[in-house]
mmCIF file with all atom_site columns, C-alpha atoms in Angstrom:
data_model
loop_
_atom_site.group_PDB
_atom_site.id
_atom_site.type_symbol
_atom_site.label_atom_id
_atom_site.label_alt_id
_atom_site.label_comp_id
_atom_site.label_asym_id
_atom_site.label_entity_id
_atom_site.label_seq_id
_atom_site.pdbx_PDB_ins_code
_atom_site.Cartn_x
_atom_site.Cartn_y
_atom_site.Cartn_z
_atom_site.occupancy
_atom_site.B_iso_or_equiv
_atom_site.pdbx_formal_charge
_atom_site.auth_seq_id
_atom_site.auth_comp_id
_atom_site.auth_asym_id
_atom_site.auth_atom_id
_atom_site.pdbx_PDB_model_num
ATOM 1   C CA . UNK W 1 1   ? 108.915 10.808  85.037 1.00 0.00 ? 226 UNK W CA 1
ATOM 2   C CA . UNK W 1 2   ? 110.207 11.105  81.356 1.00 0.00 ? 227 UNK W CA 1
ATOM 3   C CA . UNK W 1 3   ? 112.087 8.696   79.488 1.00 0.00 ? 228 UNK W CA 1
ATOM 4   C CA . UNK W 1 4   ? 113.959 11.409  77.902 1.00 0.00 ? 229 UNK W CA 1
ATOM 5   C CA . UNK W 1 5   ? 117.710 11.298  77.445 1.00 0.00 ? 230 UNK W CA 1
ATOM 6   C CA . UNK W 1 6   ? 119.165 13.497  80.705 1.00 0.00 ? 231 UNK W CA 1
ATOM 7   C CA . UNK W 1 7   ? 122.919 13.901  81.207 1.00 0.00 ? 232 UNK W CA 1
ATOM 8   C CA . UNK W 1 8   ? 123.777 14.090  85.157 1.00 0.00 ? 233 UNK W CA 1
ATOM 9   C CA . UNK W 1 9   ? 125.923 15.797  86.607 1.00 0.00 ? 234 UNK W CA 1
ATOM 10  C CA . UNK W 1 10  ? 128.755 14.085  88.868 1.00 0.00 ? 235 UNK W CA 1
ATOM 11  C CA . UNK W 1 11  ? 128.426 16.495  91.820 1.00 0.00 ? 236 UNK W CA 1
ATOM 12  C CA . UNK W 1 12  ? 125.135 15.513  91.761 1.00 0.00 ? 237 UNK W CA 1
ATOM 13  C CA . UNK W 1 13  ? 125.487 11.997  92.679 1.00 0.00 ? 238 UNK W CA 1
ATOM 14  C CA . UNK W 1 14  ? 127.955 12.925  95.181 1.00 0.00 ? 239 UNK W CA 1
ATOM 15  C CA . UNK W 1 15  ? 130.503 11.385  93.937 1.00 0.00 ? 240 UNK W CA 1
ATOM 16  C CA . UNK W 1 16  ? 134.429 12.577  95.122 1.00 0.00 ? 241 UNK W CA 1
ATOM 17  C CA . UNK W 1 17  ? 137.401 13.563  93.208 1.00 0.00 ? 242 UNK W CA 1
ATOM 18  C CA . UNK W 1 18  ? 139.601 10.330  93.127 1.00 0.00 ? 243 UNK W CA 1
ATOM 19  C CA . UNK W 1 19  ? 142.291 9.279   90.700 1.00 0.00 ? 244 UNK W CA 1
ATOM 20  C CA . UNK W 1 20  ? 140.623 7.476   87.811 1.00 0.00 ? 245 UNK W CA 1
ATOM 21  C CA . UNK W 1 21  ? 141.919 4.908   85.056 1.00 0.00 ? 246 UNK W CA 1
ATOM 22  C CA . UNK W 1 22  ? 140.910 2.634   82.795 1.00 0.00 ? 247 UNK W CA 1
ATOM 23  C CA . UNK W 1 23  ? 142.403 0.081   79.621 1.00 0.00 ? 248 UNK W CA 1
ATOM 24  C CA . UNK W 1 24  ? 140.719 -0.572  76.450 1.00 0.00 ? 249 UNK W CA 1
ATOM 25  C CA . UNK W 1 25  ? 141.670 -2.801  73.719 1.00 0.00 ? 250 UNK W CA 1
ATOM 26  C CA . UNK W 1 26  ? 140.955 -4.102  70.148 1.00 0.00 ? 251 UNK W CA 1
ATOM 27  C CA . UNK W 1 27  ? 141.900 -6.123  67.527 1.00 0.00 ? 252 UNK W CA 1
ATOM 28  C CA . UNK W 1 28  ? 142.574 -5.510  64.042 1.00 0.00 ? 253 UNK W CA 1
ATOM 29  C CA . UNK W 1 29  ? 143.039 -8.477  61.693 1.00 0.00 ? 254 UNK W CA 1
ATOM 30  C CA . UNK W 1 30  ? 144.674 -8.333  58.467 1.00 0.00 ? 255 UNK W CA 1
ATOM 31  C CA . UNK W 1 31  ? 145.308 -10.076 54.864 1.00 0.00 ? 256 UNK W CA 1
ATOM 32  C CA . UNK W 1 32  ? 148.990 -11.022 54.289 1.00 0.00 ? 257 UNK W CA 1
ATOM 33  C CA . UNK W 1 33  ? 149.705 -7.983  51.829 1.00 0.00 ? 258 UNK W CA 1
ATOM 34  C CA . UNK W 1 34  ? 148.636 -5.563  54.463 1.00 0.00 ? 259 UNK W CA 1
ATOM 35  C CA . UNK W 1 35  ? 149.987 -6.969  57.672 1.00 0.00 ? 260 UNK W CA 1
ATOM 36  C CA . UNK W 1 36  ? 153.158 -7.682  55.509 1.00 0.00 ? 261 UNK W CA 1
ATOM 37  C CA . UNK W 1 37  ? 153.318 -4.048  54.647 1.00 0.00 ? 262 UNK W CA 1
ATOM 38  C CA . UNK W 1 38  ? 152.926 -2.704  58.060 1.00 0.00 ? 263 UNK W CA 1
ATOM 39  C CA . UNK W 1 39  ? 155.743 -5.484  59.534 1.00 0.00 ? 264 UNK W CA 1
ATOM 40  C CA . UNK W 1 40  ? 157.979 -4.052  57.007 1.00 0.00 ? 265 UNK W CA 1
ATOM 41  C CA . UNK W 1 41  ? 157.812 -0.781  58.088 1.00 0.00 ? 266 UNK W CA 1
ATOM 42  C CA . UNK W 1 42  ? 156.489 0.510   54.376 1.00 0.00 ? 267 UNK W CA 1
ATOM 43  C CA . UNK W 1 43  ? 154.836 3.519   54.699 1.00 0.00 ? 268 UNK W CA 1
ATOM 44  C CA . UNK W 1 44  ? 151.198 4.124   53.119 1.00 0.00 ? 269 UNK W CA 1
ATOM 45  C CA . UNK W 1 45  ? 150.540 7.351   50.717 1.00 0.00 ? 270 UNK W CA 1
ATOM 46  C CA . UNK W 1 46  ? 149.843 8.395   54.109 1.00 0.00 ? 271 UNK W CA 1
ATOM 47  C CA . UNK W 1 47  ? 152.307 7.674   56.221 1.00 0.00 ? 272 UNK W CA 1
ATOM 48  C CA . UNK W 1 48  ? 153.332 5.174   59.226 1.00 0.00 ? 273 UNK W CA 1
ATOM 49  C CA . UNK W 1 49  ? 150.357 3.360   59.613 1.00 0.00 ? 274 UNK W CA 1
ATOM 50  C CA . UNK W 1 50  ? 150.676 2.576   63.619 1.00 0.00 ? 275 UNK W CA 1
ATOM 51  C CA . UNK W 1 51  ? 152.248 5.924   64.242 1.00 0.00 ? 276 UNK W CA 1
ATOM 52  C CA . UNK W 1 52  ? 148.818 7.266   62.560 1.00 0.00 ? 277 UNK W CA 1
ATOM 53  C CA . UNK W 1 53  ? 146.783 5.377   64.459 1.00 0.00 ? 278 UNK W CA 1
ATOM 54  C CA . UNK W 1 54  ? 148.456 5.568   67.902 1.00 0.00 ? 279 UNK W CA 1
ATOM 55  C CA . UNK W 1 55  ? 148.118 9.583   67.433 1.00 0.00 ? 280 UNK W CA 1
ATOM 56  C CA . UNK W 1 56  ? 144.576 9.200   66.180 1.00 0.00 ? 281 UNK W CA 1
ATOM 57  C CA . UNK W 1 57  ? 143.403 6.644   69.137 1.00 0.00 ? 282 UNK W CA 1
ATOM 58  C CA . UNK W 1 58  ? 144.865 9.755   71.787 1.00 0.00 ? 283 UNK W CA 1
ATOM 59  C CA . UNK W 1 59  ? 143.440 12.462  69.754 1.00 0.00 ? 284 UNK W CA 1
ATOM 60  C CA . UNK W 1 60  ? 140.319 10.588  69.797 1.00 0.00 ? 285 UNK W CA 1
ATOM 61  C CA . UNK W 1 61  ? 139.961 10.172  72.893 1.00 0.00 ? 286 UNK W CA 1
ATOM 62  C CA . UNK W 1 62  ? 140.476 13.996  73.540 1.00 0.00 ? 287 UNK W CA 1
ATOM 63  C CA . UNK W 1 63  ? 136.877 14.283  71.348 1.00 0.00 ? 288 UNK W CA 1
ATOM 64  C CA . UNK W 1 64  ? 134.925 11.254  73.470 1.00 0.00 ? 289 UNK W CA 1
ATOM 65  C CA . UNK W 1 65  ? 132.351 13.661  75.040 1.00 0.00 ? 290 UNK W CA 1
ATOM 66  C CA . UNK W 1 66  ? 131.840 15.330  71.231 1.00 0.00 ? 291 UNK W CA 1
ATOM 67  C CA . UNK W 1 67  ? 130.864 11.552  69.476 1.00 0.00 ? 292 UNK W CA 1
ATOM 68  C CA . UNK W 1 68  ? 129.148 10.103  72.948 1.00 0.00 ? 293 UNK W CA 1
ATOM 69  C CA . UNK W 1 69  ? 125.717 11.528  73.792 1.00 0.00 ? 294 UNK W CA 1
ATOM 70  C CA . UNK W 1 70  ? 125.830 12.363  77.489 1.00 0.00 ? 295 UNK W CA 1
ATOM 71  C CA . UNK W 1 71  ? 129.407 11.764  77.910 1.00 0.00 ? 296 UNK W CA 1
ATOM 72  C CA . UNK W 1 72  ? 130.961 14.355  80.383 1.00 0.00 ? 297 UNK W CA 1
ATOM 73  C CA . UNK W 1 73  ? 133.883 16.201  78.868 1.00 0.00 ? 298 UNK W CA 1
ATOM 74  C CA . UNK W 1 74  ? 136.888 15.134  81.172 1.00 0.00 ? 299 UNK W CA 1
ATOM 75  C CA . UNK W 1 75  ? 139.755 16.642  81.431 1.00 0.00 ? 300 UNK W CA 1
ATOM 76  C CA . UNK W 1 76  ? 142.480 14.418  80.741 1.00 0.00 ? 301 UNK W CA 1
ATOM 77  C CA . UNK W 1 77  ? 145.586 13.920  82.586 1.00 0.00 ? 302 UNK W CA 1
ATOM 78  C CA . UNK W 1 78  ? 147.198 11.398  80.326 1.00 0.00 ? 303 UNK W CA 1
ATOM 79  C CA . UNK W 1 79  ? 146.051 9.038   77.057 1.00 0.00 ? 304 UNK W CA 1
ATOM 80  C CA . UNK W 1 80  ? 148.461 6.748   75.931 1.00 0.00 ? 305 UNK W CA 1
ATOM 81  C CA . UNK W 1 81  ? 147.897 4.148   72.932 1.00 0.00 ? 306 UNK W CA 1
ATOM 82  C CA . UNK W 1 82  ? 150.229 0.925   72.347 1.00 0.00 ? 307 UNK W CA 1
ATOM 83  C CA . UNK W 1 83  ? 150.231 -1.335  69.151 1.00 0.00 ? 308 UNK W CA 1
ATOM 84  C CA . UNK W 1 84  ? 151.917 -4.423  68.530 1.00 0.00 ? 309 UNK W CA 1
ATOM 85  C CA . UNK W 1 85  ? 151.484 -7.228  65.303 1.00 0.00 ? 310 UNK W CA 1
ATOM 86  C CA . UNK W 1 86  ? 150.974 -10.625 66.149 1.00 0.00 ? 311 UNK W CA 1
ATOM 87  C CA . UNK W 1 87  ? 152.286 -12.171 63.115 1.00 0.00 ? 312 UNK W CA 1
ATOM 88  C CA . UNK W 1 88  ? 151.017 -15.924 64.487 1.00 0.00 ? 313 UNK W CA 1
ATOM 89  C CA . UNK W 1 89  ? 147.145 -14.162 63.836 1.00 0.00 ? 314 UNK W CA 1
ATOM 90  C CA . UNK W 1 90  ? 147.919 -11.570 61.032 1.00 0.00 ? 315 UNK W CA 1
ATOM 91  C CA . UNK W 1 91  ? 146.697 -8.696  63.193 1.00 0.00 ? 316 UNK W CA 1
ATOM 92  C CA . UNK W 1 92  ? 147.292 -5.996  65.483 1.00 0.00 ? 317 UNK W CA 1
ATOM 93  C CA . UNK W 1 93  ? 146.980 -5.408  68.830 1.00 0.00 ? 318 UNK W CA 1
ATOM 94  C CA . UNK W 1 94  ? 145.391 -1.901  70.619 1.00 0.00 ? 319 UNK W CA 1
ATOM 95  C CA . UNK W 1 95  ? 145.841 -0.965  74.175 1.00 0.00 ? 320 UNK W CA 1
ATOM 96  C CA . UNK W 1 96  ? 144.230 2.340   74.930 1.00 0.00 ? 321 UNK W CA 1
ATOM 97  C CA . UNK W 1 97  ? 144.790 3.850   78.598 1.00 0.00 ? 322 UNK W CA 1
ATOM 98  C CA . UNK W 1 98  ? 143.315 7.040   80.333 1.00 0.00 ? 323 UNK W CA 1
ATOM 99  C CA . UNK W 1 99  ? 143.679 8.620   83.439 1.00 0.00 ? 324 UNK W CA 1
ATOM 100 C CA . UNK W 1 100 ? 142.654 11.594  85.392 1.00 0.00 ? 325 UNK W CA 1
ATOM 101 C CA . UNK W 1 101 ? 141.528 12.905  88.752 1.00 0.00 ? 326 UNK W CA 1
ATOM 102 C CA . UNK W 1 102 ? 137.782 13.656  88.349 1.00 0.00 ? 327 UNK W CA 1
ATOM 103 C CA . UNK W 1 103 ? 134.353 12.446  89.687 1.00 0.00 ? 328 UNK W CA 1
ATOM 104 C CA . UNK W 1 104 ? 133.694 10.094  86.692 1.00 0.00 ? 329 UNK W CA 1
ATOM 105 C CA . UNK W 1 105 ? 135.279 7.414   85.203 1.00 0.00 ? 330 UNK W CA 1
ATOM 106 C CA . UNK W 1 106 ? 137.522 7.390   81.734 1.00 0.00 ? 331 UNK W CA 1
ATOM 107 C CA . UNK W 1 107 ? 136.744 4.473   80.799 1.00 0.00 ? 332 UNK W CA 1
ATOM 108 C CA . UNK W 1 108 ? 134.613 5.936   77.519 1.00 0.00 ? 333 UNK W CA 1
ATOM 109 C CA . UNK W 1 109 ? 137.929 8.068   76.955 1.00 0.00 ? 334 UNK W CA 1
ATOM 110 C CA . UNK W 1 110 ? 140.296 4.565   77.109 1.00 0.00 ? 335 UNK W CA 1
ATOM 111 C CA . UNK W 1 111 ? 137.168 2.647   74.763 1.00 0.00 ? 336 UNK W CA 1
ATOM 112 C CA . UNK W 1 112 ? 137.275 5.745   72.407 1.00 0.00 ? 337 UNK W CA 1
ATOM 113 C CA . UNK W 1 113 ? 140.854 5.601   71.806 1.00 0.00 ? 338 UNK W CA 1
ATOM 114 C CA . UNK W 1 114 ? 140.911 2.063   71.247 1.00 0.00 ? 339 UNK W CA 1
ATOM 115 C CA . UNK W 1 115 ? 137.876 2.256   68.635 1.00 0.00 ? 340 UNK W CA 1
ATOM 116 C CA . UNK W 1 116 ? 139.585 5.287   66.805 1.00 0.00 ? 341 UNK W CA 1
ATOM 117 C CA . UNK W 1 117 ? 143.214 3.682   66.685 1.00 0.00 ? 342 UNK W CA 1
ATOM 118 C CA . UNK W 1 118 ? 141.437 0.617   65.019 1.00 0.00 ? 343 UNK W CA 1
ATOM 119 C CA . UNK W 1 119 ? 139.393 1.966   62.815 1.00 0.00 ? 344 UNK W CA 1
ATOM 120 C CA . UNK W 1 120 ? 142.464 4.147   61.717 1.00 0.00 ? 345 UNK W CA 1
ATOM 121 C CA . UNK W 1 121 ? 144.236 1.154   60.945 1.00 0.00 ? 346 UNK W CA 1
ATOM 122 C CA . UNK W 1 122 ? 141.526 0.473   58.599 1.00 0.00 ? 347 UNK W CA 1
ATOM 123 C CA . UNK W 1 123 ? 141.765 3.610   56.666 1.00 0.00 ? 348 UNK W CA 1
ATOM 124 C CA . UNK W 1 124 ? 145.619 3.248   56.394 1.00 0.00 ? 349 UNK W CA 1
ATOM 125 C CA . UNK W 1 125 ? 145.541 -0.161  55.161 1.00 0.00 ? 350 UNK W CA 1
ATOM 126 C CA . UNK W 1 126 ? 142.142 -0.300  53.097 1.00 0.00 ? 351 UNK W CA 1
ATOM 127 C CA . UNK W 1 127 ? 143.702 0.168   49.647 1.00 0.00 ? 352 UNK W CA 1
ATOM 128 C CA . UNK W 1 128 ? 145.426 -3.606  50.736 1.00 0.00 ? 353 UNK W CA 1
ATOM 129 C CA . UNK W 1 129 ? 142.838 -4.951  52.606 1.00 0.00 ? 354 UNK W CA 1
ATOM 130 C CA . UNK W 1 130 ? 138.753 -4.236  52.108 1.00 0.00 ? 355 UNK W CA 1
ATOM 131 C CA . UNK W 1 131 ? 138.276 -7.786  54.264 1.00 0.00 ? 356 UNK W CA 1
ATOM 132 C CA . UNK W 1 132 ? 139.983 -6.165  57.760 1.00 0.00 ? 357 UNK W CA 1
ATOM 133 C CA . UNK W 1 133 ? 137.953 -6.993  60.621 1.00 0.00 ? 358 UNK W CA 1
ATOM 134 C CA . UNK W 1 134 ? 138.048 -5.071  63.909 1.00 0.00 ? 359 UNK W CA 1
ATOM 135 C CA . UNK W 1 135 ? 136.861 -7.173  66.740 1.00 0.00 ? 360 UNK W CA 1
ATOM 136 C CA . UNK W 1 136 ? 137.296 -7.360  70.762 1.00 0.00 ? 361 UNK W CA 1
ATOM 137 C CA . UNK W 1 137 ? 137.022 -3.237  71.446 1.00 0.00 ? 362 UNK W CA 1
ATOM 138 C CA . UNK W 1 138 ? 136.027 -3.836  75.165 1.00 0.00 ? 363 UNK W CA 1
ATOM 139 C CA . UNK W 1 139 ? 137.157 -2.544  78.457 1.00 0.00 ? 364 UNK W CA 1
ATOM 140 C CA . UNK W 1 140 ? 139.945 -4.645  80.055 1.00 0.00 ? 365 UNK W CA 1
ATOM 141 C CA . UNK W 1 141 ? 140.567 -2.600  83.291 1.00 0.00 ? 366 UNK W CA 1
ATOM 142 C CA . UNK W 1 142 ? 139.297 0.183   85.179 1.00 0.00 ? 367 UNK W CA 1
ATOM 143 C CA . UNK W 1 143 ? 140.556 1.575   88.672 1.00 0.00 ? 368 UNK W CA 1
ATOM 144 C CA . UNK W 1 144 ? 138.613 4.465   91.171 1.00 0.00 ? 369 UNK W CA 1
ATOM 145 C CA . UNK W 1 145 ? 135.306 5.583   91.880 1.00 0.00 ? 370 UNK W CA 1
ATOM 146 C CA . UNK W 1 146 ? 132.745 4.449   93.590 1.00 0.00 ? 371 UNK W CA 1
ATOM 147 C CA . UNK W 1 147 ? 131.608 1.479   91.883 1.00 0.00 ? 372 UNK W CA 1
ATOM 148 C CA . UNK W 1 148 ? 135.095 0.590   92.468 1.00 0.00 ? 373 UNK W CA 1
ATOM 149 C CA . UNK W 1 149 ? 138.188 -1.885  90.721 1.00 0.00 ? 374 UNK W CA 1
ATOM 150 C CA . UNK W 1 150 ? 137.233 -3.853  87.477 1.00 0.00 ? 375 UNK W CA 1
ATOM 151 C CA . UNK W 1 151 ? 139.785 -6.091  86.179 1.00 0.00 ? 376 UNK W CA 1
ATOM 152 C CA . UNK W 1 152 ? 138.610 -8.342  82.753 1.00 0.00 ? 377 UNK W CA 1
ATOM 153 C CA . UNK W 1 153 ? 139.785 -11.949 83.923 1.00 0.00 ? 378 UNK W CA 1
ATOM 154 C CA . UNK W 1 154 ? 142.009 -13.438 81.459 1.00 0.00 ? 379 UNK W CA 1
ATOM 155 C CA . UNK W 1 155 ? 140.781 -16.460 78.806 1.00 0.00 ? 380 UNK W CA 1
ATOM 156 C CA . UNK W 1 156 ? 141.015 -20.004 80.433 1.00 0.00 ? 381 UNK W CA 1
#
């Protein structure tokens, strides 16, 4: 048997058609000139900085099979992307969600479009901010399949 990299099909495994979804998230934290502009509403040379990044996190999750090796190129029923500030923490917070009807999960789509929205809100707000940090991309839910329901349990 070879250790080389093989990407399996999901018929192969036997695996059904079910409705599939998942949640990502990530945080984005900011200095006070750059979280200031984006609670203000002042646009970048750019543009709308969450606006930006909410299209970027969907359109990125569109690509997730191009920038994953082995990733299966799903077909997407819907991508949506939330942000909201935190002004308490100086940052922003991602939800990414994906969903389709397909043999294998989304749950690289939902991480993708978390990981693109954030790093998006880098590249709007660098020219502020070269000290962002982008922490906590992980998967907070996932639903179908065969290996069944995840749900992240909340912080005590």
């Amino acid at each position: 048997m070879s250790n080389s990299p093989v990407m399996v099909h999901p018929l192969f495994l036997q695996k059904k058609a079910t409705p599939r979804a998942a949640t990502a998230s990530a945080i984005v934290h900011l200095n006070n000139a750059a979280f200031s502009a984006i609670a203000s509403g002042k646009k970048s040379a750019k543009g709308d900085a969450l606006t930006v990044a909410q299209l970027a996190g969907i359109m990125g999750a569109k690509q997730t099979a191009q920038l994953i090796p082995l990733c299966h190129n799903i077909p997407l029923d819907k991508v949506s992307v939330e942000l909201s500030l935190d002004s308490s923490e100086q940052c922003v917070h991602i939800e990414a969600n994906a969903k389709t009807q397909g043999h294998t999960g989304v749950e690289m789509e939902a991480m993708v479009a978390a990981s693109v929205a954030a790093l998006t809100v880098y590249d709007m707000c660098k020219a502020l901010d070269k000290g962002i940090t982008i922490e906590h991309i992980r998967l907070e839910a996932k639903t179908g399949g065969k290996s069944g329901d995840y749900h992240r349990l909340p912080k005590p």
